[in-house]
Short mmCIF file of C-alpha atoms in Angstrom, two decimals:
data_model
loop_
_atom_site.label_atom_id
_atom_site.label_comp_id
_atom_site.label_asym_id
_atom_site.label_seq_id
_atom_site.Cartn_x
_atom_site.Cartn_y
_atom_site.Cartn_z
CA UNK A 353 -89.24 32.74 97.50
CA UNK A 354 -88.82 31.62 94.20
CA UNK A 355 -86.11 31.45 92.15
CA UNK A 356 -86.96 34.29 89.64
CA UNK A 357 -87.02 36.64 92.55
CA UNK A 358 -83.73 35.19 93.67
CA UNK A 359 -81.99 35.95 90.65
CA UNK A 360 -83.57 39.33 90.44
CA UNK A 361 -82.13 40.06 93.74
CA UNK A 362 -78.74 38.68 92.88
CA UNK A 363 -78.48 40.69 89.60
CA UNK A 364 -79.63 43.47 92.04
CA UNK A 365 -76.93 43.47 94.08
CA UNK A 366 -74.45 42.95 91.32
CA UNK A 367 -75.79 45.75 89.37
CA UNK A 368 -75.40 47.82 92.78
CA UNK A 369 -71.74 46.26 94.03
CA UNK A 370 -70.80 47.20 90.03
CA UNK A 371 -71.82 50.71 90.45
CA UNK A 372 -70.30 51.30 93.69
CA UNK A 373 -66.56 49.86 92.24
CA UNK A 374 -67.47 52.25 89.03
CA UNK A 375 -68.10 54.84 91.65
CA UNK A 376 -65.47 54.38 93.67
CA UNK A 377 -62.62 53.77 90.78
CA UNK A 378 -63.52 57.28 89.62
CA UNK A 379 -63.33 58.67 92.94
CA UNK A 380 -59.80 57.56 93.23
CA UNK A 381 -58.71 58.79 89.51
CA UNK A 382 -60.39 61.95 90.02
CA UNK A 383 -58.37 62.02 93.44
CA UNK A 384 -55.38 60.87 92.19
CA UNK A 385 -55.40 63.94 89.25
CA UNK A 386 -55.90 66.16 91.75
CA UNK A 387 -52.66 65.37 93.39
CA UNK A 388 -50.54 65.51 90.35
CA UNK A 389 -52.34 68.46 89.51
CA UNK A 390 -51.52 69.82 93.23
CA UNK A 391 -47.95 68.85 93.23
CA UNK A 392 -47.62 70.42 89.62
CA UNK A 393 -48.90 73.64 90.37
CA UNK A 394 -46.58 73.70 93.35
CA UNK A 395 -43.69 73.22 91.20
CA UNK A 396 -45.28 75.60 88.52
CA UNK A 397 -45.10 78.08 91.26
CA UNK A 398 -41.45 77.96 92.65
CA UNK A 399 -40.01 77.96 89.16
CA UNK A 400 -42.49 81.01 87.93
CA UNK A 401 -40.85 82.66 91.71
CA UNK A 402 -37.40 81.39 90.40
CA UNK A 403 -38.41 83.55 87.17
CA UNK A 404 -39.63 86.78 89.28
CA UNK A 405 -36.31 86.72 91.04
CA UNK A 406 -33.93 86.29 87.91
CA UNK A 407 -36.24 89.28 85.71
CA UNK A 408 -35.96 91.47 89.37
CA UNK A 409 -31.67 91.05 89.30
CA UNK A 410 -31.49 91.70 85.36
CA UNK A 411 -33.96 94.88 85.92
CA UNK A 412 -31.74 95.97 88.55
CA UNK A 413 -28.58 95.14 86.26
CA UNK A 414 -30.23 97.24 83.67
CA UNK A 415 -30.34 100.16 85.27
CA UNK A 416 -26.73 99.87 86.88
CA UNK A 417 -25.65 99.66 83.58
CA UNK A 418 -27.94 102.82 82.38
CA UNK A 419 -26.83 104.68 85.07
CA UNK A 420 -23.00 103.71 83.76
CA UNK A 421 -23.78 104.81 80.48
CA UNK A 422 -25.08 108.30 81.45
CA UNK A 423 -21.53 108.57 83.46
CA UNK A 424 -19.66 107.56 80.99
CA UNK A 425 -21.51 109.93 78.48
CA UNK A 426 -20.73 112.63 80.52
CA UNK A 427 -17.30 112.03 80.99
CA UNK A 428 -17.33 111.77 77.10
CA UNK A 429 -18.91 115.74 76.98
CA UNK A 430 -16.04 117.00 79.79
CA UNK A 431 -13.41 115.45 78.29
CA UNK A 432 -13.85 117.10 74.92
CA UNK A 433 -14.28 120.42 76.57
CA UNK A 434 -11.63 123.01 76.45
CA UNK A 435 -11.01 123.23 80.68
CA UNK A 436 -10.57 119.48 79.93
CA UNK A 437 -7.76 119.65 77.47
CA UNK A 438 -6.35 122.87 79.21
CA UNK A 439 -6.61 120.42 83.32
CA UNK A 440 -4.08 117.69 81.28
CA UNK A 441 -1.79 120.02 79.49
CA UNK A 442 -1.15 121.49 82.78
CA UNK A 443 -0.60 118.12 85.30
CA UNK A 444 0.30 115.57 82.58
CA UNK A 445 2.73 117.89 80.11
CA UNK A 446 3.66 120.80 82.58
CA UNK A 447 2.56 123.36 79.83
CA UNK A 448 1.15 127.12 80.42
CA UNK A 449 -0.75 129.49 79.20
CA UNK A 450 1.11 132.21 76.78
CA UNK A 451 0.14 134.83 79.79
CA UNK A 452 0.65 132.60 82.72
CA UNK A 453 4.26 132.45 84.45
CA UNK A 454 5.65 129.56 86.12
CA UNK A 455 6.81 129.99 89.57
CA UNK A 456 8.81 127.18 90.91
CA UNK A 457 10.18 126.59 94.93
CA UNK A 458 13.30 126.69 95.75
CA UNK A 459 14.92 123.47 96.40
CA UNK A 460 17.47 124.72 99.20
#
């Protein structure tokens, strides 16, 4: 063999040991992105589930307090009604009507 051949063969394998490091170093950034990418995506998921919770208890807080409104607007409309007004003058003043008499037990 002579030397021109060994030197070709030498540059040979050092062109193919090169490639196989460049191979393998991307193979191992490309692996090690997908991990971070992986655990990233897992934390990306329990916080969006965190989210879903949090909008799912104001919605229902929403509508508790919707529901509370329409009560409270229709206690507004009753108490500004006449069998309202009449319902306290009666229990809270002890008033009658001008054709109603009072009737009151006796005490013995």
């Amino acid at each position: 063999m002579t030397v021109k051949k060994r030197s070709e063969r030498r540059r040979h394998r050092r062109r193919r040991y090169n490639a196989n490091v460049g191979i393998l170093l991307v193979t191992v950034v490309v692996l090690c992105f997908a991990a971070v990418m992986g655990v990233r995506m897992s934390t990306l998921r329990v916080t969006a589930q965190s989210y879903e919770n949090q909008v799912a208890a104001l919605q229902a807080e929403l509508e508790a307090e919707e529901e509370r409104e329409s009560e409270l607007a229709e206690s507004k409309a009753y108490v500004q009604t006449r069998e309202y007004i009449e319902k306290i003058a009666r229990e809270r003043l002890g008033l009658v009507g001008e054709d109603e008499t009072v009737v009151k037990p006796n005490d013995d």
